[in-house]
PDB file of C-alpha atoms in Angstrom:
ATOM      1  CA  GLY A   1     -12.595  -1.881  12.103  1.00 71.00           C
ATOM      2  CA  ALA A   2     -10.887  -3.392   9.122  1.00 82.00           C
ATOM      3  CA  VAL A   3      -7.827  -4.639  10.734  1.00 92.00           C
ATOM      4  CA  VAL A   4      -5.258  -6.604   9.038  1.00 95.00           C
ATOM      5  CA  SER A   5      -2.344  -8.448  11.005  1.00 95.00           C
ATOM      6  CA  GLN A   6       0.865  -9.824   9.401  1.00 97.00           C
ATOM      7  CA  HIS A   7       3.337 -12.134  11.059  1.00 96.00           C
ATOM      8  CA  PRO A   8       6.143 -12.170  11.565  1.00 97.00           C
ATOM      9  CA  SER A   9       7.318  -8.527  11.464  1.00 96.00           C
ATOM     10  CA  TRP A  10      11.052  -9.260  11.016  1.00 96.00           C
ATOM     11  CA  VAL A  11      12.480 -12.416   9.474  1.00 96.00           C
ATOM     12  CA  ILE A  12      16.403 -12.985   9.325  1.00 96.00           C
ATOM     13  CA  CYS A  13      17.464 -16.413   7.724  1.00 94.00           C
ATOM     14  CA  LYS A  14      20.322 -18.086   5.833  1.00 96.00           C
ATOM     15  CA  SER A  15      20.218 -18.139   2.020  1.00 96.00           C
ATOM     16  CA  GLY A  16      18.273 -21.328   0.747  1.00 96.00           C
ATOM     17  CA  THR A  17      15.744 -21.384   3.755  1.00 95.00           C
ATOM     18  CA  SER A  18      12.119 -20.966   2.892  1.00 97.00           C
ATOM     19  CA  VAL A  19      10.275 -18.395   4.791  1.00 97.00           C
ATOM     20  CA  LYS A  20       6.291 -18.318   5.505  1.00 97.00           C
ATOM     21  CA  ILE A  21       4.737 -14.994   6.039  1.00 97.00           C
ATOM     22  CA  GLU A  22       1.112 -15.026   7.308  1.00 97.00           C
ATOM     23  CA  CYS A  23      -1.867 -12.270   6.479  1.00 97.00           C
ATOM     24  CA  ARG A  24      -4.871 -12.196   8.754  1.00 96.00           C
ATOM     25  CA  SER A  25      -7.863 -10.024   8.360  1.00 95.00           C
ATOM     26  CA  LEU A  26      -8.916  -9.879  12.136  1.00 94.00           C
ATOM     27  CA  ASP A  27     -12.476  -8.487  12.131  1.00 92.00           C
ATOM     28  CA  PHE A  28     -13.788  -9.108   8.556  1.00 93.00           C
ATOM     29  CA  GLN A  29     -13.875 -11.922   5.787  1.00 92.00           C
ATOM     30  CA  ALA A  30     -11.597 -11.491   3.062  1.00 91.00           C
ATOM     31  CA  THR A  31     -12.232 -13.441  -0.068  1.00 88.00           C
ATOM     32  CA  THR A  32      -9.397 -11.789  -1.801  1.00 91.00           C
ATOM     33  CA  MET A  33      -6.121 -10.379  -0.363  1.00 94.00           C
ATOM     34  CA  PHE A  34      -3.105  -8.813  -1.900  1.00 95.00           C
ATOM     35  CA  TRP A  35       0.648  -9.238  -1.384  1.00 97.00           C
ATOM     36  CA  TYR A  36       3.204  -6.298  -2.031  1.00 96.00           C
ATOM     37  CA  ARG A  37       6.829  -5.906  -2.059  1.00 97.00           C
ATOM     38  CA  GLN A  38       8.678  -2.699  -1.353  1.00 96.00           C
ATOM     39  CA  PHE A  39      12.107  -1.745  -1.962  1.00 94.00           C
ATOM     40  CA  PRO A  40      13.814   0.962   0.137  1.00 90.00           C
ATOM     41  CA  LYS A  41      12.520   4.374  -0.982  1.00 87.00           C
ATOM     42  CA  GLN A  42      10.300   2.792  -3.321  1.00 92.00           C
ATOM     43  CA  SER A  43       6.591   2.609  -3.591  1.00 94.00           C
ATOM     44  CA  LEU A  44       4.438  -0.750  -3.293  1.00 94.00           C
ATOM     45  CA  MET A  45       4.659  -3.047  -6.074  1.00 93.00           C
ATOM     46  CA  LEU A  46       1.828  -5.631  -6.208  1.00 93.00           C
ATOM     47  CA  MET A  47       3.028  -9.209  -6.507  1.00 95.00           C
ATOM     48  CA  ALA A  48      -0.006 -11.301  -6.414  1.00 95.00           C
ATOM     49  CA  THR A  49      -3.624 -11.310  -5.699  1.00 93.00           C
ATOM     50  CA  SER A  50      -4.614 -14.096  -3.203  1.00 90.00           C
ATOM     51  CA  ASN A  51      -8.201 -15.760  -4.016  1.00 87.00           C
ATOM     52  CA  GLU A  52      -9.742 -17.849  -1.148  1.00 87.00           C
ATOM     53  CA  GLY A  53     -10.163 -21.263  -2.390  1.00 84.00           C
ATOM     54  CA  SER A  54      -8.597 -20.840  -5.718  1.00 86.00           C
ATOM     55  CA  LYS A  55      -5.218 -20.280  -7.402  1.00 89.00           C
ATOM     56  CA  ALA A  56      -3.496 -16.751  -6.767  1.00 92.00           C
ATOM     57  CA  THR A  57      -2.910 -14.428  -9.644  1.00 92.00           C
ATOM     58  CA  TYR A  58       0.577 -13.122 -10.173  1.00 95.00           C
ATOM     59  CA  GLU A  59       1.615 -10.214 -11.656  1.00 93.00           C
ATOM     60  CA  GLN A  60       4.044 -10.141 -14.857  1.00 93.00           C
ATOM     61  CA  GLY A  61       7.538 -10.972 -13.583  1.00 94.00           C
ATOM     62  CA  VAL A  62       6.555 -12.512 -10.463  1.00 95.00           C
ATOM     63  CA  GLU A  63       7.871 -16.115 -10.116  1.00 94.00           C
ATOM     64  CA  LYS A  64       4.868 -18.318  -8.924  1.00 93.00           C
ATOM     65  CA  ASP A  65       7.009 -21.069  -7.878  1.00 95.00           C
ATOM     66  CA  LYS A  66       9.509 -18.632  -5.881  1.00 96.00           C
ATOM     67  CA  PHE A  67       6.610 -16.962  -4.224  1.00 97.00           C
ATOM     68  CA  LEU A  68       3.750 -19.615  -3.151  1.00 96.00           C
ATOM     69  CA  ILE A  69       0.586 -17.953  -1.858  1.00 95.00           C
ATOM     70  CA  ASN A  70      -2.148 -20.133   0.097  1.00 92.00           C
ATOM     71  CA  HIS A  71      -5.539 -18.478   0.929  1.00 91.00           C
ATOM     72  CA  ALA A  72      -7.034 -21.578   2.770  1.00 83.00           C
ATOM     73  CA  SER A  73      -9.578 -19.604   4.799  1.00 91.00           C
ATOM     74  CA  LEU A  74     -11.450 -16.465   4.586  1.00 92.00           C
ATOM     75  CA  THR A  75      -9.289 -14.759   7.202  1.00 94.00           C
ATOM     76  CA  LEU A  76      -5.769 -16.101   6.450  1.00 95.00           C
ATOM     77  CA  SER A  77      -3.249 -15.892   3.383  1.00 95.00           C
ATOM     78  CA  THR A  78       0.123 -17.136   3.615  1.00 96.00           C
ATOM     79  CA  LEU A  79       3.029 -16.101   1.393  1.00 97.00           C
ATOM     80  CA  THR A  80       6.014 -18.534   1.319  1.00 97.00           C
ATOM     81  CA  VAL A  81       9.528 -17.321  -0.134  1.00 97.00           C
ATOM     82  CA  THR A  82      10.899 -20.649  -1.273  1.00 96.00           C
ATOM     83  CA  SER A  83      14.828 -21.197  -1.215  1.00 96.00           C
ATOM     84  CA  ALA A  84      15.356 -17.662  -0.285  1.00 95.00           C
ATOM     85  CA  HIS A  85      18.310 -15.640  -1.654  1.00 95.00           C
ATOM     86  CA  PRO A  86      19.742 -12.410  -0.659  1.00 95.00           C
ATOM     87  CA  GLU A  87      18.097 -10.639  -3.603  1.00 95.00           C
ATOM     88  CA  ASP A  88      14.777 -11.630  -2.316  1.00 96.00           C
ATOM     89  CA  SER A  89      15.496  -9.345   1.153  1.00 96.00           C
ATOM     90  CA  SER A  90      12.883  -6.691   1.004  1.00 96.00           C
ATOM     91  CA  PHE A  91       9.780  -5.417   2.802  1.00 97.00           C
ATOM     92  CA  TYR A  92       6.632  -7.597   1.827  1.00 98.00           C
ATOM     93  CA  ILE A  93       3.083  -6.185   2.875  1.00 97.00           C
ATOM     94  CA  CYS A  94      -0.155  -7.684   2.657  1.00 97.00           C
ATOM     95  CA  SER A  95      -3.709  -6.277   2.296  1.00 96.00           C
ATOM     96  CA  ALA A  96      -7.259  -6.865   2.394  1.00 94.00           C
ATOM     97  CA  ARG A  97     -10.653  -5.354   1.571  1.00 88.00           C
ATOM     98  CA  PRO A  98     -13.800  -5.763   3.523  1.00 86.00           C
ATOM     99  CA  ALA A  99     -15.750  -5.704   0.374  1.00 84.00           C
ATOM    100  CA  ARG A 100     -15.259  -5.380  -3.327  1.00 81.00           C
ATOM    101  CA  ASN A 101     -16.092  -1.766  -3.444  1.00 81.00           C
ATOM    102  CA  GLN A 102     -13.977  -0.707  -0.460  1.00 85.00           C
ATOM    103  CA  PRO A 103     -10.288   0.351  -0.195  1.00 88.00           C
ATOM    104  CA  GLN A 104      -7.685  -1.893   0.789  1.00 90.00           C
ATOM    105  CA  HIS A 105      -6.293  -2.130   4.449  1.00 92.00           C
ATOM    106  CA  PHE A 106      -2.786  -2.929   5.015  1.00 95.00           C
ATOM    107  CA  GLY A 107      -0.872  -5.158   7.326  1.00 96.00           C
ATOM    108  CA  ASP A 108       2.398  -3.867   9.201  1.00 95.00           C
ATOM    109  CA  GLY A 109       4.762  -5.515   6.942  1.00 97.00           C
ATOM    110  CA  THR A 110       7.498  -8.183   7.178  1.00 97.00           C
ATOM    111  CA  ARG A 111      10.969  -7.143   6.893  1.00 97.00           C
ATOM    112  CA  LEU A 112      12.674 -10.195   5.386  1.00 97.00           C
ATOM    113  CA  SER A 113      16.374 -10.211   5.550  1.00 96.00           C
ATOM    114  CA  ILE A 114      18.321 -13.065   3.753  1.00 96.00           C
ATOM    115  CA  LEU A 115      22.041 -13.597   4.693  1.00 94.00           C
TER     116      LEU A 115
ATOM    117  CA  GLY B   1      -0.751   1.288 -18.262  1.00 71.00           C
ATOM    118  CA  GLN B   2      -1.870   3.899 -15.756  1.00 77.00           C
ATOM    119  CA  GLN B   3       0.707   5.699 -13.723  1.00 88.00           C
ATOM    120  CA  LEU B   4       0.344   8.297 -10.978  1.00 94.00           C
ATOM    121  CA  ASN B   5       2.948  11.117 -10.215  1.00 96.00           C
ATOM    122  CA  GLN B   6       3.537  12.702  -6.887  1.00 97.00           C
ATOM    123  CA  SER B   7       5.315  16.148  -6.101  1.00 97.00           C
ATOM    124  CA  PRO B   8       7.204  17.033  -4.532  1.00 97.00           C
ATOM    125  CA  GLN B   9       9.225  13.796  -4.123  1.00 96.00           C
ATOM    126  CA  SER B  10      10.399  15.193  -0.602  1.00 97.00           C
ATOM    127  CA  MET B  11       9.659  17.756   1.810  1.00 96.00           C
ATOM    128  CA  PHE B  12      11.510  19.259   4.833  1.00 96.00           C
ATOM    129  CA  ILE B  13       9.589  21.769   6.816  1.00 96.00           C
ATOM    130  CA  GLN B  14       9.439  23.264  10.392  1.00 97.00           C
ATOM    131  CA  GLU B  15       6.920  22.093  12.893  1.00 97.00           C
ATOM    132  CA  GLY B  16       3.669  24.247  12.813  1.00 97.00           C
ATOM    133  CA  GLU B  17       3.917  24.792   9.027  1.00 97.00           C
ATOM    134  CA  ASP B  18       1.380  23.703   6.418  1.00 97.00           C
ATOM    135  CA  VAL B  19       2.241  21.232   4.036  1.00 96.00           C
ATOM    136  CA  SER B  20       0.712  20.706   0.617  1.00 97.00           C
ATOM    137  CA  MET B  21       1.439  17.880  -1.647  1.00 98.00           C
ATOM    138  CA  ASN B  22      -0.109  16.487  -5.209  1.00 97.00           C
ATOM    139  CA  CYS B  23      -0.588  13.784  -7.308  1.00 97.00           C
ATOM    140  CA  THR B  24      -1.011  13.648 -10.955  1.00 97.00           C
ATOM    141  CA  SER B  25      -2.149  11.066 -13.556  1.00 95.00           C
ATOM    142  CA  SER B  26      -2.259  10.783 -17.636  1.00 89.00           C
ATOM    143  CA  SER B  27      -5.709   9.305 -17.256  1.00 90.00           C
ATOM    144  CA  ILE B  28      -8.768   9.447 -15.475  1.00 91.00           C
ATOM    145  CA  PHE B  29      -9.384   8.118 -11.886  1.00 91.00           C
ATOM    146  CA  ASN B  30     -12.836   7.469 -10.251  1.00 90.00           C
ATOM    147  CA  THR B  31     -11.553   7.335  -6.882  1.00 92.00           C
ATOM    148  CA  TRP B  32      -8.411   8.700  -5.234  1.00 94.00           C
ATOM    149  CA  LEU B  33      -6.865   7.403  -2.075  1.00 95.00           C
ATOM    150  CA  TRP B  34      -4.315   8.888   0.174  1.00 97.00           C
ATOM    151  CA  TYR B  35      -2.283   6.632   2.697  1.00 97.00           C
ATOM    152  CA  LYS B  36       0.552   7.480   4.915  1.00 97.00           C
ATOM    153  CA  GLN B  37       3.272   5.011   5.706  1.00 97.00           C
ATOM    154  CA  ASP B  38       5.344   5.271   8.815  1.00 95.00           C
ATOM    155  CA  PRO B  39       8.883   3.830   8.734  1.00 90.00           C
ATOM    156  CA  GLY B  40       8.902   0.138   8.997  1.00 90.00           C
ATOM    157  CA  GLU B  41       5.133  -0.296   9.013  1.00 94.00           C
ATOM    158  CA  GLY B  42       2.255  -0.770   6.431  1.00 95.00           C
ATOM    159  CA  PRO B  43       0.553   2.079   4.808  1.00 96.00           C
ATOM    160  CA  VAL B  44      -2.528   3.493   6.641  1.00 95.00           C
ATOM    161  CA  LEU B  45      -5.527   4.902   4.634  1.00 94.00           C
ATOM    162  CA  LEU B  46      -6.061   8.419   5.439  1.00 96.00           C
ATOM    163  CA  ILE B  47      -8.735   9.845   3.449  1.00 96.00           C
ATOM    164  CA  ALA B  48     -10.749   8.438   0.329  1.00 94.00           C
ATOM    165  CA  LEU B  49     -12.296  10.599  -2.258  1.00 95.00           C
ATOM    166  CA  TYR B  50     -15.048   9.341  -4.544  1.00 92.00           C
ATOM    167  CA  LYS B  51     -16.301  12.243  -6.537  1.00 93.00           C
ATOM    168  CA  ALA B  52     -14.682  15.127  -8.875  1.00 93.00           C
ATOM    169  CA  GLY B  53     -14.607  18.348  -6.790  1.00 94.00           C
ATOM    170  CA  GLU B  54     -15.046  16.545  -3.601  1.00 95.00           C
ATOM    171  CA  LEU B  55     -13.159  18.299  -0.690  1.00 97.00           C
ATOM    172  CA  THR B  56     -12.706  16.050   2.389  1.00 97.00           C
ATOM    173  CA  SER B  57     -11.012  16.435   5.903  1.00 97.00           C
ATOM    174  CA  ASN B  58      -9.673  14.190   8.703  1.00 95.00           C
ATOM    175  CA  GLY B  59      -8.325  16.156  11.391  1.00 96.00           C
ATOM    176  CA  ARG B  60      -5.792  18.288  10.119  1.00 97.00           C
ATOM    177  CA  LEU B  61      -5.509  16.521   6.884  1.00 98.00           C
ATOM    178  CA  THR B  62      -7.699  17.897   3.828  1.00 98.00           C
ATOM    179  CA  ALA B  63      -7.627  16.248   0.210  1.00 98.00           C
ATOM    180  CA  GLN B  64      -9.389  17.396  -2.793  1.00 97.00           C
ATOM    181  CA  PHE B  65     -10.637  15.246  -5.877  1.00 96.00           C
ATOM    182  CA  GLY B  66      -9.635  17.361  -8.945  1.00 95.00           C
ATOM    183  CA  ILE B  67     -12.376  18.600 -11.081  1.00 95.00           C
ATOM    184  CA  THR B  68     -10.403  16.994 -13.947  1.00 93.00           C
ATOM    185  CA  ARG B  69     -10.202  13.666 -12.413  1.00 93.00           C
ATOM    186  CA  LYS B  70      -6.929  13.660 -13.189  1.00 94.00           C
ATOM    187  CA  ASP B  71      -5.181  14.960 -10.129  1.00 96.00           C
ATOM    188  CA  SER B  72      -5.761  15.194  -6.215  1.00 97.00           C
ATOM    189  CA  PHE B  73      -4.224  17.333  -3.443  1.00 97.00           C
ATOM    190  CA  LEU B  74      -3.287  16.419   0.137  1.00 98.00           C
ATOM    191  CA  ASN B  75      -2.761  19.499   2.687  1.00 98.00           C
ATOM    192  CA  ILE B  76      -1.542  18.972   6.157  1.00 98.00           C
ATOM    193  CA  SER B  77      -2.316  22.133   8.602  1.00 97.00           C
ATOM    194  CA  ALA B  78       0.030  22.862  11.674  1.00 97.00           C
ATOM    195  CA  SER B  79       2.556  20.058  11.018  1.00 97.00           C
ATOM    196  CA  ILE B  80       3.681  17.988  13.880  1.00 97.00           C
ATOM    197  CA  PRO B  81       6.675  15.589  14.284  1.00 95.00           C
ATOM    198  CA  SER B  82       4.388  12.756  13.974  1.00 95.00           C
ATOM    199  CA  ASP B  83       3.431  13.576  10.508  1.00 97.00           C
ATOM    200  CA  VAL B  84       6.596  12.209   9.320  1.00 97.00           C
ATOM    201  CA  GLY B  85       6.353   9.304   6.920  1.00 96.00           C
ATOM    202  CA  ILE B  86       5.679   8.583   3.173  1.00 97.00           C
ATOM    203  CA  TYR B  87       2.367   9.806   1.837  1.00 98.00           C
ATOM    204  CA  PHE B  88       1.217   7.759  -1.427  1.00 97.00           C
ATOM    205  CA  CYS B  89      -1.763   8.592  -3.507  1.00 97.00           C
ATOM    206  CA  ALA B  90      -3.426   5.585  -4.786  1.00 95.00           C
ATOM    207  CA  GLY B  91      -6.267   4.854  -7.143  1.00 91.00           C
ATOM    208  CA  PRO B  92      -8.058   1.794  -8.365  1.00 87.00           C
ATOM    209  CA  GLU B  93      -7.279   0.675 -11.734  1.00 82.00           C
ATOM    210  CA  LYS B  94     -10.983  -0.172 -12.577  1.00 77.00           C
ATOM    211  CA  LYS B  95     -14.061   1.705 -11.661  1.00 67.00           C
ATOM    212  CA  THR B  96     -16.030  -0.844  -9.819  1.00 65.00           C
ATOM    213  CA  SER B  97     -13.080  -2.464  -7.775  1.00 69.00           C
ATOM    214  CA  TYR B  98     -10.395  -2.058  -5.513  1.00 70.00           C
ATOM    215  CA  ASP B  99      -8.699  -5.240  -6.742  1.00 74.00           C
ATOM    216  CA  LYS B 100      -5.939  -3.554  -8.275  1.00 83.00           C
ATOM    217  CA  VAL B 101      -4.792  -0.223  -6.872  1.00 89.00           C
ATOM    218  CA  ILE B 102      -2.129   1.779  -8.698  1.00 90.00           C
ATOM    219  CA  PHE B 103       0.480   3.659  -6.229  1.00 94.00           C
ATOM    220  CA  GLY B 104       2.200   6.771  -6.701  1.00 96.00           C
ATOM    221  CA  PRO B 105       5.850   7.075  -5.714  1.00 96.00           C
ATOM    222  CA  GLY B 106       5.279   8.916  -2.501  1.00 97.00           C
ATOM    223  CA  THR B 107       6.028  12.201  -0.860  1.00 97.00           C
ATOM    224  CA  SER B 108       8.394  11.771   1.885  1.00 97.00           C
ATOM    225  CA  LEU B 109       7.863  14.339   4.628  1.00 97.00           C
ATOM    226  CA  SER B 110      10.259  15.319   7.421  1.00 97.00           C
ATOM    227  CA  VAL B 111       9.311  17.775  10.145  1.00 96.00           C
ATOM    228  CA  ILE B 112      11.988  19.538  12.063  1.00 93.00           C
ATOM    229  CA  PRO B 113      10.858  20.342  15.521  1.00 90.00           C
TER     230      PRO B 113
END
């Protein structure tokens, strides 16, 4: 149980393009999902908390207008990297938890490469 | 804010050897989580610890919640090549919620066949 699916797994696109990443909880409902960013050989850095039916909560230093988050249903959250530039290239990972008092389960990540 | 430290940073071991790694914090955690991340994939939850002194096993993996609540240990017995990856310890920032989880910097494990 507690399966989180992320799509796509790999994206390569030109600078200036907007890229959308989807995160789905397959066997449970998630009122809250989380988006992380991970640079090579580093730990996970929380970018934002996605709340179903309301605005996302962004961590300090994360640009809201750059990383648009939409959590339109109890099983789907999307992260859109707008006008992506090479410095946005990274590994983006989402997670969700079946209940408030249960650990987060992670998707397989999306490798984003901006040329 | 709360921070987690992990040691060693990286390990190179021979297949069949036992592995031990630890995680420490300057502040108390009420839950300790151990995740493994394979290259190019998301972290997978290995073991969750909820009580000081708790010792929990998952196959060849054993983790312990330190008595001081400021540390945790993960041991892997009889390592195999598929144990390769990065092991992260983590803990929720707040006692009653997993909403914000603090991750350690990770221990990279390499297993030589």
